[in-house]
Amino acid sequence: MTQEIILAAMLLLVPAEAHRPHGESVDDAKGRYGVVATAVGDEAKSGVQLVSFLLAVARHESDFRKSVHSGRVKGDRGWSHSLWQLRCGPRPTSRCPRTKYIVRDIVGVDLAATRRGANAAAGHLRRAVKACQGRPECVFKYYGGVSKTTNLKVQGRIDARVKTYRRLRAFFASRATR
């Protein structure tokens, strides 16, 4: 899948104009999106499924915001990092579980850091896809460490990710027929 198609999918999910209120110009956001599209495309050469999961997770975990991408903003009280909000620990030297990376390896808007973040997220997603036999709801629960969804707020978040994943699969399928 080409970088241009991945970039178009990202812009469909979160238009570059959405970053203006956060102090990033449209051109700068598009340029940064290009870095993410390259990293995702390089990591997910195996196909549309992994690209769709990577983009859906990044969309819902960070909205592709520069402040999260750069590492300035963290999630889970400082424990989660990168566009994919990988739960690694509170320090720049904290090890990211089941990866070869520490926090400072996976944050930053440059291509190298973005590739490492995509690689770490893809590793978790590949394990989830295998464990869940590719079922999107299960994959997102697995990725997020959710075992039960009796909480309606949590179920709503999972449902939103599944909807985004399906939207991406349809978008990529429509591009494959052109």
Coordinates of N, CA and C in Angstrom, one line a residue:
M1 N 0.8 -1.2 0.0 CA 0.0 0.0 0.0 C 0.9 1.2 0.0
T2 N 0.5 2.2 -0.8 CA 1.4 3.4 -0.9 C 1.2 4.4 0.2
Q3 N 2.2 5.2 0.4 CA 2.2 6.2 1.5 C 1.0 7.2 1.2
E4 N 0.8 7.5 -0.1 CA -0.3 8.4 -0.5 C -1.6 8.0 0.0
I5 N -1.9 6.7 -0.2 CA -3.2 6.2 0.2 C -3.3 6.2 1.7
I6 N -2.3 5.8 2.4 CA -2.3 5.9 3.9 C -2.5 7.3 4.4
L7 N -1.8 8.2 3.7 CA -1.9 9.7 4.1 C -3.4 10.1 3.8
A8 N -4.0 9.7 2.7 CA -5.4 10.1 2.4 C -6.3 9.5 3.5
A9 N -6.0 8.3 4.0 CA -6.9 7.7 5.0 C -6.7 8.5 6.3
M10 N -5.5 8.9 6.7 CA -5.3 9.7 7.9 C -6.1 11.1 7.8
L11 N -6.0 11.7 6.6 CA -6.7 13.0 6.5 C -8.2 12.8 6.5
L12 N -8.7 11.7 6.1 CA -10.1 11.4 6.2 C -10.5 11.3 7.7
L13 N -9.7 10.6 8.5 CA -10.0 10.4 9.9 C -9.9 11.7 10.7
V14 N -8.8 12.4 10.5 CA -8.5 13.7 11.2 C -7.9 14.7 10.3
P15 N -8.7 15.6 9.7 CA -8.2 16.5 8.7 C -7.1 17.4 9.3
A16 N -6.1 17.8 8.5 CA -5.0 18.6 9.0 C -5.4 19.9 9.6
E17 N -6.5 20.4 9.2 CA -7.1 21.6 9.8 C -7.4 21.5 11.3
A18 N -7.7 20.3 11.7 CA -8.0 20.0 13.1 C -6.9 20.4 14.0
H19 N -5.7 20.5 13.5 CA -4.5 20.8 14.4 C -4.2 22.2 14.5
R20 N -4.9 23.1 13.8 CA -4.7 24.6 13.9 C -4.9 25.0 15.4
P21 N -6.0 24.6 16.1 CA -6.2 25.1 17.4 C -5.0 24.6 18.4
H22 N -4.3 23.7 18.0 CA -3.1 23.2 18.8 C -1.8 23.8 18.4
G23 N -1.9 24.8 17.5 CA -0.7 25.6 17.1 C 0.1 25.0 16.0
E24 N -0.5 24.1 15.2 CA 0.3 23.5 14.1 C -0.4 23.9 12.8
S25 N 0.4 24.4 11.9 CA -0.2 24.8 10.6 C -0.7 23.6 9.8
V26 N -1.6 23.8 8.8 CA -2.1 22.7 8.0 C -0.9 22.1 7.2
D27 N 0.0 22.9 6.7 CA 1.1 22.3 5.9 C 2.0 21.5 6.8
D28 N 2.3 22.0 8.1 CA 3.1 21.3 9.0 C 2.5 19.9 9.4
A29 N 1.2 20.0 9.6 CA 0.4 18.8 10.0 C 0.5 17.7 8.8
K30 N 0.3 18.2 7.6 CA 0.4 17.3 6.5 C 1.7 16.7 6.3
G31 N 2.8 17.5 6.6 CA 4.1 17.0 6.5 C 4.4 15.9 7.6
R32 N 3.9 16.2 8.8 CA 4.1 15.2 9.9 C 3.2 14.0 9.6
Y33 N 2.0 14.1 9.0 CA 1.2 13.0 8.6 C 2.0 12.1 7.6
G34 N 2.7 12.8 6.7 CA 3.5 12.0 5.7 C 4.5 11.1 6.4
V35 N 5.1 11.6 7.5 CA 6.1 10.8 8.3 C 5.4 9.6 8.8
V36 N 4.2 9.8 9.4 CA 3.4 8.7 10.0 C 3.0 7.7 8.9
A37 N 2.6 8.2 7.8 CA 2.1 7.3 6.7 C 3.3 6.5 6.2
T38 N 4.5 7.1 6.1 CA 5.7 6.3 5.7 C 6.0 5.2 6.7
A39 N 6.0 5.6 8.0 CA 6.3 4.6 9.1 C 5.3 3.5 9.1
V40 N 4.0 3.8 9.0 CA 3.0 2.8 9.1 C 3.1 1.9 7.8
G41 N 3.3 2.5 6.7 CA 3.4 1.7 5.4 C 4.6 0.8 5.4
D42 N 5.7 1.3 6.0 CA 6.9 0.5 6.1 C 6.7 -0.7 7.0
E43 N 6.0 -0.5 8.1 CA 5.8 -1.5 9.1 C 4.8 -2.5 8.7
A44 N 3.8 -2.1 8.0 CA 2.6 -2.9 7.6 C 2.6 -3.4 6.2
K45 N 3.8 -3.7 5.7 CA 3.9 -4.2 4.3 C 3.0 -5.4 4.1
S46 N 2.7 -6.1 5.2 CA 1.9 -7.3 5.0 C 0.5 -7.1 4.6
G47 N 0.0 -5.8 4.8 CA -1.3 -5.6 4.2 C -2.2 -4.7 5.0
V48 N -3.4 -4.6 4.4 CA -4.4 -3.6 4.8 C -4.9 -3.8 6.3
Q49 N -5.0 -5.1 6.7 CA -5.5 -5.3 8.1 C -4.6 -4.6 9.1
L50 N -3.3 -4.8 9.1 CA -2.4 -4.1 10.0 C -2.4 -2.6 9.9
V51 N -2.4 -2.1 8.7 CA -2.5 -0.7 8.5 C -3.7 -0.1 9.1
S52 N -4.9 -0.8 8.9 CA -6.1 -0.3 9.4 C -6.1 -0.3 11.0
F53 N -5.6 -1.4 11.5 CA -5.5 -1.4 13.0 C -4.6 -0.3 13.5
L54 N -3.4 -0.1 12.9 CA -2.5 0.9 13.4 C -3.1 2.3 13.3
L55 N -3.8 2.6 12.2 CA -4.4 3.9 12.1 C -5.6 4.1 13.0
A56 N -6.4 3.1 13.2 CA -7.5 3.2 14.1 C -7.0 3.4 15.5
V57 N -6.0 2.7 15.9 CA -5.5 2.9 17.3 C -4.9 4.3 17.5
A58 N -4.1 4.7 16.5 CA -3.5 6.1 16.6 C -4.6 7.2 16.6
R59 N -5.6 7.0 15.8 CA -6.7 7.9 15.7 C -7.4 8.1 17.1
H60 N -7.7 7.0 17.7 CA -8.4 7.0 18.9 C -7.5 7.3 20.2
E61 N -6.3 7.0 20.1 CA -5.4 7.2 21.2 C -4.8 8.6 21.2
S62 N -4.6 9.2 20.0 CA -3.9 10.5 20.0 C -4.5 11.5 19.0
D63 N -5.4 11.1 18.2 CA -5.9 12.0 17.1 C -4.8 12.5 16.3
F64 N -3.7 11.8 16.2 CA -2.5 12.2 15.4 C -1.9 13.5 15.9
R65 N -2.2 13.9 17.1 CA -1.7 15.3 17.6 C -0.2 15.3 17.7
K66 N 0.4 16.4 17.4 CA 1.8 16.7 17.5 C 2.3 16.6 18.9
S67 N 1.5 17.1 19.8 CA 2.0 17.1 21.2 C 2.1 15.7 21.8
V68 N 1.3 14.7 21.3 CA 1.4 13.3 21.7 C 2.6 12.7 20.9
H69 N 2.6 13.0 19.6 CA 3.6 12.4 18.7 C 5.0 12.8 19.2
S70 N 5.2 14.0 19.6 CA 6.5 14.5 20.1 C 6.9 13.9 21.5
G71 N 5.9 13.5 22.2 CA 6.2 13.0 23.5 C 5.9 14.0 24.6
R72 N 5.6 15.2 24.2 CA 5.3 16.2 25.2 C 4.1 15.9 26.1
V73 N 3.0 15.3 25.4 CA 1.8 14.9 26.1 C 1.8 13.4 26.2
K74 N 1.6 12.9 27.4 CA 1.6 11.4 27.7 C 0.2 11.1 28.2
G75 N -0.1 9.8 28.1 CA -1.4 9.3 28.6 C -1.2 8.5 29.9
D76 N -2.4 8.0 30.4 CA -2.4 7.2 31.6 C -1.4 7.7 32.7
R77 N -1.6 9.0 33.0 CA -0.8 9.6 34.1 C 0.7 9.5 33.9
G78 N 1.1 9.7 32.6 CA 2.5 9.7 32.2 C 3.1 8.4 31.9
W79 N 2.3 7.3 31.8 CA 2.8 6.0 31.6 C 2.7 5.6 30.1
S80 N 1.9 6.2 29.3 CA 1.7 5.8 27.9 C 2.2 6.9 26.9
H81 N 2.8 6.4 25.9 CA 3.6 7.2 25.0 C 3.4 6.9 23.5
S82 N 3.7 7.9 22.7 CA 3.6 7.8 21.2 C 2.2 7.9 20.7
L83 N 2.1 8.0 19.4 CA 0.7 8.1 18.8 C -0.1 6.9 19.2
W84 N 0.5 5.8 19.5 CA -0.2 4.5 19.8 C -0.4 4.3 21.3
Q85 N 0.0 5.3 22.1 CA -0.1 5.2 23.5 C 0.3 3.9 24.1
L86 N 1.6 3.5 23.9 CA 2.2 2.3 24.4 C 2.5 2.5 25.9
R87 N 2.0 1.6 26.7 CA 2.2 1.7 28.1 C 3.6 1.2 28.5
C88 N 4.5 2.1 28.7 CA 5.9 1.7 29.0 C 6.4 2.1 30.4
G89 N 5.9 3.2 30.9 CA 6.4 3.7 32.2 C 6.6 5.2 32.2
P90 N 6.8 5.7 33.3 CA 6.8 7.2 33.5 C 8.1 7.9 33.1
R91 N 9.2 7.2 32.9 CA 10.5 7.8 32.7 C 11.0 7.6 31.2
P92 N 11.8 8.5 30.7 CA 12.3 8.4 29.3 C 13.1 7.1 29.2
T93 N 13.6 6.5 30.2 CA 14.4 5.3 30.2 C 13.6 4.0 30.5
S94 N 12.3 4.2 30.7 CA 11.4 3.1 31.0 C 11.3 2.1 29.8
R95 N 11.4 0.9 30.1 CA 11.4 -0.2 29.0 C 9.9 -0.4 28.6
C96 N 9.7 -0.5 27.3 CA 8.4 -0.8 26.7 C 8.2 -2.3 26.7
P97 N 7.3 -2.9 27.4 CA 7.1 -4.3 27.5 C 7.0 -5.0 26.1
R98 N 7.7 -6.1 26.0 CA 7.6 -7.0 24.8 C 8.2 -6.3 23.6
T99 N 9.1 -5.3 23.8 CA 9.8 -4.7 22.7 C 11.2 -4.5 23.1
K100 N 12.0 -4.0 22.1 CA 13.4 -3.7 22.4 C 13.6 -2.2 22.7
Y101 N 12.5 -1.5 22.9 CA 12.6 0.0 23.0 C 12.4 0.5 24.4
I102 N 13.0 1.7 24.7 CA 12.6 2.4 25.8 C 11.8 3.6 25.4
V103 N 11.2 4.4 26.3 CA 10.3 5.5 25.9 C 11.0 6.4 25.0
R104 N 12.2 6.9 25.3 CA 12.7 7.9 24.4 C 13.0 7.4 23.0
D105 N 13.0 6.1 22.7 CA 13.1 5.6 21.4 C 11.9 5.8 20.5
I106 N 10.7 5.8 21.2 CA 9.4 5.7 20.4 C 8.7 7.0 20.3
V107 N 9.2 8.1 21.0 CA 8.6 9.4 20.9 C 9.4 10.3 20.0
G108 N 8.8 11.2 19.3 CA 9.5 12.2 18.5 C 8.8 12.2 17.1
V109 N 8.8 13.3 16.5 CA 8.1 13.5 15.2 C 9.0 13.1 14.0
D110 N 10.2 12.8 14.2 CA 11.1 12.4 13.1 C 10.7 10.9 12.7
L111 N 11.2 10.6 11.5 CA 10.8 9.3 10.9 C 11.4 8.1 11.7
A112 N 12.6 8.2 12.2 CA 13.2 7.1 13.0 C 12.3 6.8 14.2
A113 N 12.0 7.8 15.0 CA 11.2 7.5 16.2 C 9.8 7.1 15.9
T114 N 9.2 7.6 14.8 CA 7.9 7.2 14.4 C 7.9 5.8 13.9
R115 N 8.9 5.4 13.2 CA 9.0 4.0 12.8 C 9.1 3.0 14.0
R116 N 9.9 3.4 15.0 CA 10.1 2.6 16.2 C 8.7 2.5 16.9
G117 N 8.0 3.6 17.0 CA 6.7 3.6 17.7 C 5.7 2.7 16.9
A118 N 5.7 2.8 15.6 CA 4.9 2.0 14.8 C 5.2 0.5 14.9
N119 N 6.5 0.2 15.0 CA 7.0 -1.1 15.1 C 6.5 -1.7 16.4
A120 N 6.7 -1.0 17.5 CA 6.2 -1.5 18.8 C 4.7 -1.7 18.8
A121 N 4.0 -0.8 18.3 CA 2.5 -0.9 18.3 C 2.1 -2.1 17.4
A122 N 2.8 -2.2 16.2 CA 2.5 -3.3 15.3 C 2.8 -4.7 16.0
G123 N 3.8 -4.8 16.7 CA 4.1 -6.0 17.5 C 3.0 -6.4 18.4
H124 N 2.5 -5.5 19.1 CA 1.3 -5.7 20.0 C 0.1 -6.1 19.2
L125 N -0.1 -5.4 18.1 CA -1.3 -5.7 17.3 C -1.2 -7.0 16.6
R126 N -0.1 -7.4 16.2 CA 0.1 -8.7 15.5 C -0.3 -9.8 16.6
R127 N 0.2 -9.7 17.8 CA -0.1 -10.7 18.8 C -1.6 -10.7 19.1
A128 N -2.2 -9.5 19.1 CA -3.7 -9.4 19.3 C -4.5 -10.0 18.1
V129 N -4.0 -9.8 16.9 CA -4.7 -10.4 15.7 C -4.6 -11.9 15.8
K130 N -3.5 -12.4 16.2 CA -3.3 -13.8 16.2 C -4.2 -14.4 17.4
A131 N -4.1 -13.8 18.5 CA -4.9 -14.3 19.7 C -6.4 -14.2 19.4
C132 N -6.8 -13.2 18.7 CA -8.3 -13.0 18.4 C -8.7 -13.4 17.1
Q133 N -7.9 -14.1 16.3 CA -8.2 -14.5 15.0 C -8.8 -13.4 14.1
G134 N -8.2 -12.2 14.3 CA -8.5 -11.1 13.5 C -9.8 -10.3 13.8
R135 N -10.6 -10.8 14.8 CA -11.9 -10.1 15.2 C -11.6 -8.8 15.8
P136 N -12.0 -7.7 15.1 CA -11.7 -6.3 15.5 C -12.0 -6.0 17.0
E137 N -13.2 -6.3 17.5 CA -13.5 -6.0 18.8 C -12.6 -6.6 19.8
C138 N -12.3 -7.9 19.6 CA -11.3 -8.6 20.4 C -9.9 -8.0 20.3
V139 N -9.5 -7.6 19.1 CA -8.2 -7.0 18.9 C -8.0 -5.8 19.7
F140 N -9.0 -4.9 19.7 CA -8.9 -3.6 20.4 C -9.0 -3.8 21.9
K141 N -9.8 -4.8 22.4 CA -9.8 -5.1 23.8 C -8.4 -5.7 24.2
Y142 N -7.8 -6.6 23.5 CA -6.5 -7.1 23.8 C -5.5 -6.0 23.8
Y143 N -5.5 -5.2 22.8 CA -4.5 -4.1 22.7 C -4.6 -3.2 23.9
G144 N -5.8 -2.9 24.3 CA -6.0 -2.0 25.5 C -6.0 -2.6 26.8
G145 N -5.8 -3.9 26.9 CA -5.8 -4.6 28.2 C -7.1 -4.7 28.8
V146 N -8.2 -4.8 28.0 CA -9.5 -4.9 28.6 C -10.0 -6.3 28.5
S147 N -10.4 -6.8 29.7 CA -10.9 -8.2 29.7 C -12.4 -8.3 29.7
K148 N -13.0 -7.3 30.4 CA -14.5 -7.3 30.5 C -14.9 -5.9 30.1
T149 N -16.1 -5.9 29.4 CA -16.6 -4.6 29.0 C -18.0 -4.4 29.6
T150 N -18.1 -4.5 30.9 CA -19.4 -4.3 31.5 C -19.6 -2.7 31.7
N151 N -18.5 -2.0 31.6 CA -18.6 -0.5 31.7 C -19.0 0.0 30.3
L152 N -20.1 0.7 30.3 CA -20.6 1.2 29.0 C -19.7 2.2 28.3
K153 N -18.9 3.0 29.1 CA -18.0 4.0 28.6 C -16.9 3.2 27.9
V154 N -16.3 2.2 28.5 CA -15.3 1.4 27.8 C -15.8 0.7 26.6
Q155 N -17.0 0.1 26.7 CA -17.6 -0.5 25.5 C -17.8 0.5 24.3
G156 N -18.2 1.7 24.7 CA -18.3 2.7 23.7 C -17.0 3.1 23.0
R157 N -15.9 3.1 23.7 CA -14.6 3.3 23.2 C -14.2 2.2 22.2
I158 N -14.5 1.0 22.6 CA -14.1 -0.2 21.8 C -15.0 -0.1 20.5
D159 N -16.3 0.1 20.6 CA -17.2 0.2 19.5 C -16.7 1.3 18.5
A160 N -16.2 2.4 19.0 CA -15.7 3.5 18.2 C -14.5 3.1 17.4
R161 N -13.6 2.3 18.0 CA -12.4 1.8 17.3 C -12.8 0.8 16.2
V162 N -13.8 0.0 16.5 CA -14.2 -1.0 15.5 C -14.8 -0.3 14.3
K163 N -15.6 0.7 14.6 CA -16.2 1.5 13.5 C -15.2 2.2 12.7
T164 N -14.2 2.7 13.3 CA -13.1 3.4 12.5 C -12.3 2.3 11.7
Y165 N -12.0 1.2 12.3 CA -11.3 0.1 11.6 C -12.1 -0.3 10.4
R166 N -13.4 -0.5 10.5 CA -14.3 -0.9 9.4 C -14.3 0.2 8.3
R167 N -14.3 1.4 8.7 CA -14.3 2.5 7.8 C -13.0 2.5 7.0
L168 N -11.9 2.3 7.7 CA -10.6 2.2 7.0 C -10.6 1.1 6.0
R169 N -11.1 -0.1 6.4 CA -11.1 -1.2 5.5 C -11.9 -0.9 4.3
A170 N -13.0 -0.3 4.4 CA -13.8 0.1 3.3 C -13.1 1.1 2.4
F171 N -12.5 2.1 3.0 CA -11.7 3.1 2.3 C -10.6 2.4 1.4
F172 N -9.8 1.5 2.1 CA -8.8 0.9 1.3 C -9.3 0.0 0.2
A173 N -10.4 -0.7 0.5 CA -11.0 -1.6 -0.5 C -11.4 -0.8 -1.7
S174 N -12.0 0.4 -1.5 CA -12.4 1.3 -2.6 C -11.2 1.8 -3.4
R175 N -10.1 1.9 -2.8 CA -8.9 2.4 -3.5 C -8.3 1.2 -4.3
A176 N -8.5 0.0 -3.9 CA -7.9 -1.2 -4.5 C -8.6 -1.5 -5.8
T177 N -9.8 -1.0 -6.0 CA -10.6 -1.3 -7.2 C -10.4 -0.3 -8.3
R178 N -9.6 0.8 -8.0 CA -9.4 1.9 -8.9 C -8.2 1.5 -9.9

